[in-house]
Structure formats: structure tokens, C-alpha cells
CSV table of C-alpha atoms and ligand atoms in Angstrom, one decimal:
chain,number,residue,atom,x,y,z
A,1,MET,CA,103.7,67.7,161.7
A,2,THR,CA,100.5,68.1,163.8
A,3,ALA,CA,97.8,66.6,161.6
A,4,PRO,CA,97.3,62.8,162.1
A,5,VAL,CA,99.1,60.7,159.6
A,6,THR,CA,97.6,57.8,157.6
A,7,CYS,CA,100.1,55.4,155.9
A,8,ILE,CA,99.2,52.8,153.3
A,9,ARG,CA,102.0,50.3,154.0
A,10,ARG,CA,103.8,48.4,151.3
A,11,ALA,CA,101.2,48.9,148.6
A,12,ALA,CA,101.7,46.0,146.1
A,13,TRP,CA,101.1,48.4,143.3
A,14,ALA,CA,100.6,52.2,143.1
A,15,VAL,CA,100.2,54.7,140.3
A,16,ALA,CA,102.4,57.7,141.1
A,17,TRP,CA,103.0,60.9,139.2
A,18,ASP,CA,106.5,61.3,137.8
A,19,ALA,CA,106.7,65.1,137.1
A,20,ALA,CA,110.0,64.8,135.3
A,21,ARG,CA,108.7,62.3,132.9
A,22,GLY,CA,105.3,64.0,132.6
A,23,SER,CA,103.7,60.6,133.1
A,24,HIS,CA,102.1,58.3,135.7
A,25,VAL,CA,104.4,55.4,136.6
A,26,TYR,CA,103.9,52.2,138.5
A,27,LEU,CA,105.5,51.7,141.9
A,28,ARG,CA,105.8,48.3,143.6
A,29,ASP,CA,105.9,47.7,147.3
A,30,ALA,CA,105.4,51.4,148.2
A,31,ASP,CA,104.4,53.3,151.3
A,32,ILE,CA,102.1,56.2,150.7
A,33,ALA,CA,101.5,58.6,153.6
A,34,PHE,CA,99.4,61.7,154.1
A,35,ALA,CA,98.9,64.1,156.9
A,36,GLY,CA,95.6,65.9,157.1
A,37,ASN,CA,94.6,66.5,153.5
A,38,THR,CA,98.1,66.4,151.9
A,39,ILE,CA,100.3,63.6,150.7
A,40,PHE,CA,103.8,63.9,151.9
A,41,HIS,CA,105.5,60.5,151.2
A,42,VAL,CA,105.3,58.4,148.0
A,43,GLY,CA,107.3,55.2,147.5
A,44,GLY,CA,109.9,53.3,149.5
A,45,ARG,CA,109.6,53.0,153.2
A,46,TRP,CA,108.3,55.7,155.5
A,47,ASP,CA,109.5,55.0,159.0
A,48,GLY,CA,107.4,57.5,161.0
A,49,ALA,CA,104.5,56.5,163.3
A,50,ALA,CA,101.1,56.8,161.8
A,51,ALA,CA,97.8,57.3,163.5
A,52,ARG,CA,96.4,54.8,161.1
A,53,GLU,CA,98.1,52.1,159.1
A,54,VAL,CA,96.5,50.4,156.0
A,55,ASP,CA,97.9,47.1,154.9
A,56,GLY,CA,98.6,47.6,151.2
A,57,SER,CA,99.8,44.1,150.4
A,58,ALA,CA,96.7,43.3,148.3
A,59,LEU,CA,96.1,46.8,147.0
A,60,LEU,CA,96.5,48.9,143.9
A,61,VAL,CA,96.5,52.6,145.0
A,62,ILE,CA,95.5,55.1,142.3
A,63,PRO,CA,94.8,58.9,142.4
A,64,GLY,CA,91.2,59.8,142.9
A,65,LEU,CA,89.4,60.2,139.5
A,66,LEU,CA,88.0,63.4,138.2
A,67,ASN,CA,84.6,63.3,136.5
A,68,ILE,CA,84.6,66.4,134.2
A,69,HIS,CA,81.0,66.3,133.2
A,70,CYS,CA,78.1,65.0,135.2
A,71,HIS,CA,74.4,65.6,135.9
A,72,PRO,CA,73.8,63.8,139.1
A,73,ALA,CA,70.5,65.6,139.7
A,74,GLN,CA,69.2,64.2,136.4
A,75,SER,CA,70.9,61.0,135.2
A,76,PRO,CA,70.1,58.4,137.8
A,77,ILE,CA,66.4,59.0,137.9
A,78,PHE,CA,66.2,58.2,134.1
A,79,ARG,CA,67.7,54.7,134.6
A,80,GLY,CA,65.5,52.1,132.9
A,81,PHE,CA,63.6,54.7,130.7
A,82,VAL,CA,66.0,56.3,128.2
A,83,GLU,CA,68.5,53.6,127.2
A,84,GLU,CA,66.7,52.6,124.1
A,85,PHE,CA,64.2,55.3,123.4
A,86,GLY,CA,64.2,58.7,121.8
A,87,ASN,CA,63.4,60.6,118.7
A,88,PRO,CA,65.3,59.1,115.8
A,89,ARG,CA,64.6,62.2,113.6
A,90,LEU,CA,66.5,64.3,116.2
A,91,PHE,CA,69.2,61.6,116.8
A,92,TYR,CA,67.4,60.4,119.9
A,93,SER,CA,67.8,63.8,121.6
A,94,ALA,CA,66.0,64.8,124.8
A,95,ARG,CA,63.3,66.4,122.8
A,96,HIS,CA,60.9,63.6,122.5
A,97,ARG,CA,57.5,62.8,124.2
A,98,PHE,CA,58.8,60.9,127.1
A,99,ARG,CA,61.3,63.6,128.2
A,100,GLN,CA,58.6,66.3,127.8
A,101,ALA,CA,56.3,64.4,130.2
A,102,PHE,CA,58.9,62.9,132.7
A,103,ILE,CA,60.3,66.1,134.3
A,104,PRO,CA,62.2,65.8,137.6
A,105,ASP,CA,61.1,68.4,140.1
A,106,VAL,CA,63.1,69.6,143.0
A,107,GLU,CA,62.3,66.6,145.2
A,108,ALA,CA,63.2,64.2,142.4
A,109,GLN,CA,66.4,66.0,141.6
A,110,ARG,CA,67.5,65.9,145.2
A,111,ALA,CA,66.8,62.1,145.4
A,112,SER,CA,68.6,61.6,142.1
A,113,ALA,CA,71.7,63.6,143.2
A,114,ARG,CA,72.0,61.9,146.6
A,115,PHE,CA,72.0,58.5,144.9
A,116,GLY,CA,74.2,59.8,142.2
A,117,LEU,CA,76.9,61.2,144.5
A,118,ALA,CA,77.1,57.9,146.4
A,119,GLU,CA,77.4,56.1,143.1
A,120,LEU,CA,80.3,58.4,142.1
A,121,LEU,CA,82.2,57.9,145.3
A,122,ALA,CA,81.8,54.2,145.3
A,123,GLY,CA,83.2,54.2,141.8
A,124,GLY,CA,86.4,56.0,142.8
A,125,VAL,CA,85.5,59.5,141.7
A,126,THR,CA,86.8,62.1,144.1
A,127,THR,CA,86.2,65.3,142.1
A,128,VAL,CA,83.0,65.9,140.1
A,129,VAL,CA,81.9,68.7,137.9
A,130,ASP,CA,78.2,68.9,138.7
A,131,LEU,CA,76.2,70.6,135.9
A,132,SER,CA,72.8,71.2,137.4
A,133,HIS,CA,70.0,73.8,137.2
A,134,ALA,CA,70.5,75.1,140.8
A,135,TYR,CA,68.0,73.6,143.3
A,136,PRO,CA,67.5,74.3,147.0
A,137,GLY,CA,70.0,72.4,149.2
A,138,TRP,CA,72.3,71.6,146.3
A,139,LEU,CA,75.6,72.9,147.8
A,140,ASP,CA,74.9,71.4,151.2
A,141,LEU,CA,74.3,68.0,149.7
A,142,LEU,CA,77.6,68.2,147.7
A,143,ALA,CA,79.4,69.1,151.0
A,144,GLU,CA,77.6,66.4,153.0
A,145,SER,CA,78.6,63.8,150.4
A,146,GLY,CA,82.3,64.5,151.1
A,147,ILE,CA,83.1,64.6,147.4
A,148,ARG,CA,85.2,67.5,146.0
A,149,ALA,CA,82.8,69.3,143.7
A,150,VAL,CA,82.8,72.0,141.1
A,151,ALA,CA,79.3,73.4,141.1
A,152,ALA,CA,78.3,74.4,137.6
A,153,PRO,CA,74.9,76.0,137.7
A,154,MET,CA,73.4,76.1,134.2
A,155,PHE,CA,71.5,79.0,132.7
A,156,ARG,CA,70.2,79.7,129.2
A,157,SER,CA,68.2,82.2,127.1
A,158,ALA,CA,65.9,79.7,125.4
A,159,ALA,CA,64.1,76.4,126.2
A,160,TRP,CA,64.1,73.8,123.5
A,161,PHE,CA,61.2,71.7,122.4
A,162,THR,CA,59.7,70.0,119.3
A,163,GLU,CA,56.2,70.2,118.0
A,164,THR,CA,56.8,68.3,114.8
A,165,GLY,CA,59.4,65.8,116.0
A,166,GLN,CA,61.4,66.9,112.9
A,167,GLU,CA,63.3,69.9,114.3
A,168,THR,CA,64.4,71.5,117.5
A,169,GLN,CA,62.4,74.6,118.3
A,170,TYR,CA,63.5,77.4,120.7
A,171,GLU,CA,61.3,79.5,123.0
A,172,TRP,CA,63.5,82.5,123.4
A,173,ALA,CA,63.4,84.5,126.7
A,174,PRO,CA,66.6,86.5,126.9
A,175,ASP,CA,65.5,88.3,130.0
A,176,LEU,CA,65.0,85.1,131.9
A,177,GLY,CA,68.4,84.0,130.7
A,178,GLU,CA,69.9,87.2,132.2
A,179,ALA,CA,68.0,86.6,135.5
A,180,ALA,CA,69.2,83.0,135.6
A,181,PHE,CA,72.8,84.2,135.0
A,182,VAL,CA,72.6,86.6,138.0
A,183,GLU,CA,71.1,83.7,140.1
A,184,ALA,CA,73.9,81.4,139.0
A,185,ALA,CA,76.5,84.0,139.8
A,186,ALA,CA,75.2,84.1,143.4
A,187,VAL,CA,75.3,80.3,143.6
A,188,MET,CA,78.9,80.2,142.3
A,189,ASP,CA,79.9,82.8,145.0
A,190,ALA,CA,78.2,80.7,147.6
A,191,ALA,CA,80.0,77.5,146.5
A,192,GLU,CA,83.4,79.2,146.8
A,193,ARG,CA,82.5,80.6,150.3
A,194,HIS,CA,81.1,77.2,151.5
A,195,PRO,CA,82.6,76.2,154.8
A,196,SER,CA,83.4,72.7,153.6
A,197,GLY,CA,86.3,74.2,151.6
A,198,ARG,CA,85.8,71.5,148.9
A,199,LEU,CA,83.5,73.3,146.6
A,200,SER,CA,84.4,75.5,143.7
A,201,ALA,CA,82.5,76.9,140.7
A,202,MET,CA,82.4,76.8,136.9
A,203,VAL,CA,80.6,79.3,134.7
A,204,SER,CA,78.2,77.3,132.6
A,205,PRO,CA,75.9,78.7,130.0
A,206,ALA,CA,73.9,75.6,129.2
A,207,GLN,CA,74.2,75.1,125.4
A,208,VAL,CA,75.7,76.9,122.5
A,209,ASP,CA,72.3,77.0,120.7
A,210,THR,CA,70.2,78.0,123.6
A,211,CYS,CA,72.2,81.1,124.7
A,212,THR,CA,72.2,84.5,123.0
A,213,PRO,CA,75.7,85.7,121.9
A,214,GLU,CA,75.5,88.4,124.6
A,215,LEU,CA,74.9,85.8,127.3
A,216,LEU,CA,77.8,83.7,126.1
A,217,GLN,CA,80.1,86.7,126.1
A,218,ARG,CA,79.0,87.8,129.5
A,219,SER,CA,79.7,84.3,130.7
A,220,ALA,CA,83.2,84.4,129.2
A,221,ALA,CA,83.9,87.8,130.9
A,222,LEU,CA,82.7,86.5,134.3
A,223,ALA,CA,85.0,83.5,133.9
A,224,ARG,CA,88.0,85.7,133.1
A,225,GLU,CA,87.2,88.1,136.0
A,226,THR,CA,86.8,85.3,138.6
A,227,GLY,CA,89.4,82.8,137.2
A,228,ARG,CA,86.7,80.1,137.1
A,229,PRO,CA,86.6,77.6,134.3
A,230,LEU,CA,84.0,78.1,131.6
A,231,HIS,CA,81.8,75.4,130.1
A,232,THR,CA,79.1,74.9,127.6
A,233,HIS,CA,77.5,72.1,125.6
A,234,ALA,CA,78.5,72.5,122.0
A,235,ALA,CA,78.8,70.5,118.8
A,236,GLN,CA,76.9,67.8,120.5
A,237,SER,CA,74.4,66.7,117.9
A,238,TYR,CA,73.8,66.6,114.1
A,239,ALA,CA,70.7,68.7,114.6
A,240,GLU,CA,72.6,71.4,116.6
A,241,PHE,CA,75.4,71.5,114.0
A,242,ALA,CA,72.8,71.9,111.2
A,243,GLY,CA,70.8,74.5,113.1
A,244,MET,CA,73.9,76.6,114.1
A,245,THR,CA,75.4,76.6,110.6
A,246,ARG,CA,72.0,77.7,109.2
A,247,ARG,CA,71.8,80.5,111.9
A,248,HIS,CA,75.4,81.8,111.7
A,249,ASP,CA,76.9,80.3,108.5
A,250,MET,CA,79.7,78.8,110.6
A,251,THR,CA,80.2,75.8,112.8
A,252,PRO,CA,79.3,75.9,116.5
A,253,ILE,CA,83.1,75.8,117.4
A,254,ALA,CA,83.8,78.7,115.0
A,255,TRP,CA,80.9,80.6,116.5
A,256,LEU,CA,82.3,80.2,120.0
A,257,HIS,CA,85.7,81.3,118.6
A,258,ARG,CA,84.1,84.4,117.1
A,259,LEU,CA,82.5,85.3,120.4
A,260,GLY,CA,85.8,85.0,122.3
A,261,PHE,CA,84.5,82.0,124.3
A,262,LEU,CA,87.4,79.5,123.6
A,263,GLY,CA,90.5,79.5,125.7
A,264,PRO,CA,92.7,77.6,128.0
A,265,HIS,CA,90.1,77.5,130.8
A,266,THR,CA,87.2,76.6,128.5
A,267,ILE,CA,85.7,73.1,128.3
A,268,LEU,CA,83.2,72.0,125.7
A,269,GLY,CA,80.9,69.1,126.2
A,270,HIS,CA,81.2,67.3,123.8
A,271,ALA,CA,82.6,68.5,120.5
A,272,VAL,CA,81.4,65.4,118.7
A,273,PHE,CA,80.0,67.1,115.7
A,274,THR,CA,83.0,69.2,114.6
A,275,ASP,CA,83.8,69.7,111.0
A,276,GLU,CA,86.0,66.6,111.4
A,277,HIS,CA,82.9,64.3,111.7
A,278,PRO,CA,82.4,62.1,108.7
A,279,TRP,CA,78.6,62.5,108.6
A,280,LEU,CA,78.9,66.3,108.1
A,281,VAL,CA,79.3,67.9,104.8
A,282,TRP,CA,81.2,71.1,105.5
A,283,PRO,CA,83.7,72.8,103.2
A,284,GLU,CA,86.4,73.4,105.8
A,285,ARG,CA,88.2,71.5,108.4
A,286,ALA,CA,89.2,74.1,111.0
A,287,ASP,CA,87.5,73.1,114.3
A,288,LEU,CA,90.2,70.9,115.8
A,289,HIS,CA,92.8,73.6,115.0
A,290,LEU,CA,90.6,76.2,116.7
A,291,LEU,CA,90.3,74.0,119.8
A,292,ALA,CA,94.0,73.1,120.0
A,293,ALA,CA,95.3,76.6,119.3
A,294,SER,CA,93.1,78.2,121.9
A,295,GLY,CA,93.8,75.4,124.5
A,296,THR,CA,90.1,74.6,124.8
A,297,ALA,CA,89.4,71.2,126.4
A,298,VAL,CA,86.8,68.7,125.5
A,299,ALA,CA,84.7,66.8,128.0
A,300,HIS,CA,84.4,63.4,126.4
A,301,CYS,CA,81.4,61.3,127.5
A,302,PRO,CA,81.0,58.6,125.0
A,303,THR,CA,78.3,56.4,126.4
A,304,VAL,CA,75.4,58.8,126.0
A,305,PHE,CA,76.3,59.2,122.3
A,306,LEU,CA,76.9,55.6,121.7
A,307,ARG,CA,73.3,54.9,122.9
A,308,ASP,CA,72.1,57.2,120.2
A,309,GLY,CA,74.3,55.6,117.5
A,310,THR,CA,76.8,58.4,117.3
A,311,LEU,CA,80.4,58.7,118.2
A,312,LEU,CA,83.3,61.2,118.2
A,313,HIS,CA,85.8,60.7,115.3
A,314,ASP,CA,88.1,60.0,116.8
A,315,LEU,CA,89.6,60.6,120.2
A,316,GLY,CA,93.2,59.7,119.2
A,317,THR,CA,93.1,62.4,116.5
A,318,TYR,CA,91.8,65.0,119.0
A,319,MET,CA,94.6,64.0,121.4
A,320,GLU,CA,97.3,64.1,118.6
A,321,ALA,CA,96.0,67.6,117.6
A,322,GLY,CA,96.9,68.7,121.2
A,323,ILE,CA,93.4,69.2,122.5
A,324,PRO,CA,93.2,68.6,126.3
A,325,ILE,CA,90.7,65.7,126.8
A,326,ALA,CA,89.0,64.9,130.1
A,327,ILE,CA,86.3,62.3,130.6
A,328,GLY,CA,82.8,62.5,132.1
A,329,THR,CA,79.6,60.5,132.5
A,330,ASP,CA,76.9,62.6,130.9
A,331,THR,CA,74.3,59.9,131.7
A,332,HIS,CA,73.9,56.8,133.9
A,333,PRO,CA,75.8,54.7,134.9
A,334,GLN,CA,78.0,57.3,136.5
A,335,ASN,CA,80.8,54.8,136.3
A,336,LEU,CA,83.9,56.7,135.2
A,337,LEU,CA,86.2,53.6,135.0
A,338,GLU,CA,83.7,52.0,132.6
A,339,GLU,CA,83.5,55.3,130.7
A,340,MET,CA,87.3,55.2,130.3
A,341,ARG,CA,87.1,51.7,128.8
A,342,VAL,CA,84.3,52.8,126.4
A,343,ALA,CA,86.3,55.9,125.4
A,344,GLU,CA,89.4,53.8,124.6
A,345,LEU,CA,87.5,51.1,122.7
A,346,LEU,CA,85.4,53.6,120.7
A,347,ALA,CA,88.5,55.5,119.8
A,348,ARG,CA,89.9,52.3,118.4
A,349,ALA,CA,86.7,51.5,116.5
A,350,ALA,CA,86.3,55.0,115.1
A,351,ALA,CA,89.9,55.1,113.8
A,352,GLY,CA,90.4,51.5,112.8
A,353,PRO,CA,94.0,50.3,112.6
A,354,ARG,CA,95.4,53.8,112.8
A,355,HIS,CA,94.0,54.3,116.3
A,356,ARG,CA,96.1,56.1,118.8
A,357,CYS,CA,94.4,55.5,122.1
A,358,ASP,CA,95.4,53.3,125.0
A,359,THR,CA,94.9,52.7,128.8
A,360,ALA,CA,97.6,55.2,129.7
A,361,ARG,CA,96.0,57.9,127.7
A,362,VAL,CA,92.5,57.5,129.1
A,363,PHE,CA,93.8,57.3,132.6
A,364,HIS,CA,95.8,60.5,132.0
A,365,ALA,CA,92.6,62.1,130.7
A,366,ALA,CA,90.6,61.1,133.9
A,367,THR,CA,93.3,62.4,136.2
A,368,ILE,CA,96.1,64.8,135.1
A,369,ALA,CA,94.3,66.3,132.1
A,370,ALA,CA,91.1,66.9,134.0
A,371,ALA,CA,93.0,68.5,136.9
A,372,GLY,CA,94.8,70.8,134.4
A,373,VAL,CA,91.5,71.8,132.8
A,374,LEU,CA,90.2,72.7,136.3
A,375,GLY,CA,93.4,74.6,137.1
A,376,ARG,CA,94.2,72.2,140.0
A,377,PRO,CA,97.8,70.9,139.8
A,378,ASP,CA,97.3,69.4,143.2
A,379,LEU,CA,94.7,66.9,142.0
A,380,GLY,CA,94.7,63.7,139.9
A,381,ARG,CA,98.1,62.6,141.0
A,382,ILE,CA,99.9,60.8,143.8
A,383,ALA,CA,102.9,63.0,144.5
A,384,PRO,CA,104.2,64.8,147.6
A,385,GLY,CA,102.3,68.0,148.1
A,386,SER,CA,99.2,66.8,146.3
A,387,ARG,CA,95.8,66.5,148.0
A,388,ALA,CA,95.1,63.2,149.6
A,389,ASP,CA,92.4,62.1,147.1
A,390,LEU,CA,93.1,58.4,146.9
A,391,VAL,CA,91.5,55.2,145.8
A,392,CYS,CA,92.5,51.7,147.0
A,393,CYS,CA,91.5,48.9,144.7
A,394,ALA,CA,91.4,45.2,145.8
A,395,LEU,CA,93.9,43.1,143.9
A,396,ASP,CA,92.3,40.0,145.4
A,397,HIS,CA,88.9,40.6,143.7
A,398,PRO,CA,88.4,37.9,141.1
A,399,ALA,CA,87.9,40.6,138.4
A,400,MET,CA,91.4,41.8,139.1
A,401,GLN,CA,92.9,38.3,138.5
A,402,PRO,CA,95.1,37.0,137.1
A,403,LEU,CA,97.3,40.0,137.9
A,404,ARG,CA,99.8,41.1,135.4
A,405,ASP,CA,98.9,44.7,134.7
A,406,PRO,CA,96.6,46.2,137.4
A,407,LEU,CA,95.5,49.3,135.5
A,408,ARG,CA,94.5,47.3,132.5
A,409,ASN,CA,92.6,44.9,134.8
A,410,LEU,CA,90.9,47.9,136.5
A,411,VAL,CA,89.9,49.7,133.3
A,412,HIS,CA,89.2,46.8,131.0
A,413,VAL,CA,87.7,44.3,133.4
A,414,ALA,CA,86.9,45.1,137.1
A,415,ALA,CA,86.0,48.8,137.0
A,416,GLU,CA,84.2,49.9,140.2
A,417,ARG,CA,83.9,46.3,141.5
A,418,ALA,CA,87.5,46.5,142.6
A,419,VAL,CA,87.2,49.9,144.4
A,420,ARG,CA,87.5,49.3,148.1
A,421,ASP,CA,88.5,52.4,150.0
A,422,VAL,CA,88.3,56.1,148.9
A,423,TRP,CA,89.7,59.2,150.6
A,424,VAL,CA,88.8,62.8,149.6
A,425,ASP,CA,90.9,65.6,151.1
A,426,GLY,CA,92.4,63.1,153.6
A,427,ARG,CA,88.9,62.0,154.8
A,428,GLN,CA,87.8,58.4,154.2
A,429,VAL,CA,84.5,58.4,152.4
A,430,VAL,CA,84.3,54.8,151.2
A,431,ALA,CA,85.4,51.8,153.3
A,432,GLU,CA,85.3,48.2,152.1
A,433,GLY,CA,83.0,49.4,149.2
A,434,THR,CA,80.5,51.1,151.6
A,435,VAL,CA,79.9,54.8,151.3
A,436,LEU,CA,80.4,56.3,154.7
A,437,THR,CA,79.1,59.8,154.1
A,438,LEU,CA,75.7,59.0,152.5
A,439,ASP,CA,73.3,56.1,153.2
A,440,GLN,CA,73.3,54.5,149.8
A,441,PRO,CA,70.6,51.9,150.4
A,442,GLN,CA,68.3,54.6,151.8
A,443,ALA,CA,69.1,56.9,148.8
A,444,ALA,CA,68.2,54.0,146.5
A,445,ARG,CA,64.8,53.6,148.2
A,446,THR,CA,64.0,57.3,148.0
A,447,LEU,CA,65.0,57.4,144.4
A,448,GLN,CA,62.8,54.4,143.6
A,449,ALA,CA,59.8,56.2,145.1
A,450,GLN,CA,60.5,59.4,143.3
A,451,GLN,CA,61.0,57.6,140.0
A,452,GLU,CA,57.6,55.8,140.4
A,453,ARG,CA,55.9,59.1,141.2
A,454,LEU,CA,57.2,60.8,138.1
A,455,ALA,CA,56.4,57.8,135.9
A,456,ALA,CA,52.8,57.8,137.2
A,457,ALA,CA,52.4,61.5,136.3
A,458,VAL,CA,53.5,60.9,132.7
A,459,ALA,CA,50.0,60.2,131.4
A,460,LEU,CA,48.7,63.4,133.0
A,461,ARG,CA,51.4,65.5,131.3
A,462,ASP,CA,51.5,63.9,127.8
A,463,PRO,CA,49.4,65.9,125.4
A,464,ALA,CA,47.7,62.8,124.1
A,465,GLY,CA,47.5,61.1,127.5
A,466,ALA,CA,49.9,58.3,126.6
A,467,ASP,CA,51.1,56.4,129.6
A,468,ILE,CA,54.7,55.5,130.5
A,469,GLU,CA,54.4,52.0,129.1
A,470,ALA,CA,53.5,53.4,125.7
A,471,LEU,CA,56.3,56.0,125.7
A,472,SER,CA,59.0,53.8,127.2
A,473,PRO,CA,58.0,50.1,127.1
A,474,LEU,CA,59.9,47.5,129.2
A,475,ALA,CA,62.6,45.5,127.5
A,476,LEU,CA,60.4,42.4,127.6
A,477,PRO,CA,56.6,42.2,127.6
A,478,LEU,CA,55.1,41.4,131.0
A,479,ALA,CA,53.4,38.0,131.2
A,480,ARG,CA,49.8,38.3,132.3
B,1,LIG,ZN1,75.8,67.2,129.7
């Protein structure tokens, strides 16, 4: 073995993959060793000499987490503005006055993404699906961060807006959609060729209701040709469901099935408003079967929906139907461990006493299931031969005590506060909670300045000249 070996010695607890059982299992007092970017020893003692030894006596070692749906160029810069505001007529969707006047430009997107990638790493995420409208410097920033990234450049045939506040309107420009598709294809090629070797690509027509059927079918064909996963936002709002059923006389899921878009490499964000949802009056119940039978996965991101007063009904039923579920952070905070907790608790609330969701299931979703959806059986698990994407959590953090069940403590209490060290592809990217690859405090200062700049421009952009305090007031009035 020529690559230098790192050995985590006598980890008090580790979560290892037991392929025979098809389940993660706990190990106690385990050595975990990797050479270069590959794990070669899990459990028991490893007697070789390591270039670096890590004392595992106060550690829980888990596989790096996969965030299946994330918009780092957008989400962080909206922090403090969007948590409690929106258009209630459109279920608090993005089509309201604030969002039409607070528009991140390239500089703002870069600042948001730099901050967001640091936040992801510090929270134990080692693989992220980054859904962004491509901006200059995007791929280099992903590589610089040290994260493993699936670049998903979004494109669409129509922009959405609202004049009345009562309905979503679409400004169709199919030619621009085609041009954006060609541009996105070039970005995807560039990601796969990137010298970092940690970037891949996903074909991502933006939303089911903003893309022509031709664009959706071309996207599916490109995904099949290239072997890339395929993604779109679908069944994500009441307004979208109502609009699509009016347009096509079928549910958004059935429409995608008709177009040949569903399949074992397809991921839908977020399949909340399927014909299973109790608020929808629809004569059939076929959506979950269409998803399960085709092997289509769901990117479940509960927080953003919870904020708007909506939730998926219910995660346990989707899982029992055999639909692959992975978890993402569609909004801020980009805190996947907290998102896992929210996913589990909401699944219980939605289903009541017949709920079928637990910590093991959400942890599986954020690791093994997500890796499967991405076609990466070498990720999301601690097993010999897997990539060295590892997270060490501090068992001596007060939020991890008292210690009986470390994964429950991590998901239900501590979340990212316990994350101490992170490796991606064998390279350490977080040490003692500090991100090594990006200057997180500097990224925060830059994001602050960019957010203030966009906020100041709101009054100039709003048609009635309303300022930011009118469109998104502070939580408390400011004493004069
Ligand atoms: Zn999204």
C-alpha cells in the first residue's frame, strides 16, 4: 500500500455497513483505517503503522452524509427574510413581492454558495447535490470547498410570476429553455471533466410546470445517454397540482410517467402533493404506485414545507410503498442532521399512531438510499472498499450526554454541534469543528455585505417602491 494511511483508533462507537444484513450496525471499540481515498479496515484492531492516528476513545464515527437536494447559491442569503413571509394565496410560494424584488445576482450567489458549502461541511455533509442556475466560477468553488458535489444546473422553458397574487402565471420562452439546456449540458460535461475528480452531474429541468414536454423528454433522453441521474421539482405545491391537473387532466406524477420521465435514476423534489395528500380531491390514488413501480426516488426536504404550513403525508407510507427516499435541505439552515430529525418527527405527526418512521430509517435515507439514488454504492457507508468520506462526532459534547444511544443523541439532540472532524475522499476538510478548505468567518462577512446590498435595492425594484421593512418586517419592532 503506497498511499498514506490514517487510522481512527478504538472508536468508542462507529456506524458500519453490514451488507449481508442490508443495514447499518453499531460497532464498539473499532479501528477504522483508510489509505488515500479508500477505507480498507473496519472493526477490531488494525496492527499496521499509520501515517496519522486519531484517538477514537471519545468519538462516534459515521459515514459522511449525502444531501440530495440543496440550493447553496440561494438559500443562505435569504436567512432572516423568508421564514415567516410569503403569499398565503399561493401557499407562501416564492411568487410574492419580496422575492420578486430581492434577486441574488452572480456576486450574491457566489457569496451565498461559499458560506453555504462551509455550512454543509461543518454539518457533516460530504456529498451535496447542488441545484443552481449555473454561474461563473461555480464548479471551481465546489472543487475548492473539498466537498463531493453533484452539479445540477437548472434550466426551464418558462419563468413564473404573479400579477394578481392569486395564481401562478408563466412567461413561456421555449427557445430560451432549449438554449439553457445546451448551456447546462456543457456545464455538466465540464463538471465530469473537472480535475478535482469529485464532481459529477445531474440532468435537472427545473420544475414540472415550467418545462415544455419536449424539454422534459430531451432531458430524460440525455440522462439515459450519459448515465446521469435525472431530477425535477414536481408535486411540490397545491397551486402546481391544481394548475397541472387543469393543464393535462392528470396529476404531475402521472404527467411525468406519460412523458417517460420516471425511472430508477429519477429523483423528484418533493412529491408532497401527490394524489395521496389529504387536501387534494382527486378521483384516483395511483401516484405512489407509479413512483414505486418505476423506482423513482423522492428528495424529501420537510423544513421548507413546514414553514409554509404543509407537509408530506406521510413518509412512512412512501417508504412502505417501496419508494426510495433521500433527504435534502431545500432552504436554510442547510443542517442535514436537523432535517433528518424534522423528517422523522413530521412522519410521526402526519401518520399518528400508525407511523412507521424511526432514526434508523432517516439515517438510511441520508446515507445508503441517497447513494443508491446517485448510483454510488461506494458512498454513504463505512465498509472496506468504500470512499473515505467520514464524520467524527464528539461524544464528550454535552449535547451527546448522557450517552446510551449515540445516533439518537446525534439526530434528536446534538445535530451539527457534535460534528468534530470530517474527511471527504480521504482529505480532512473539517478539524475540531473548523472548516479547513474555506474561510467560514470571512465567507460570513462577505455574505452579510451582499445581503445588505440586495436588501437596500428592494425599494428600487418593487413596483410600488415598498422597502424591505414593509415587505419583510423584523420579528420584533425596533425601539426608537
Ligand atoms: Zn429545491
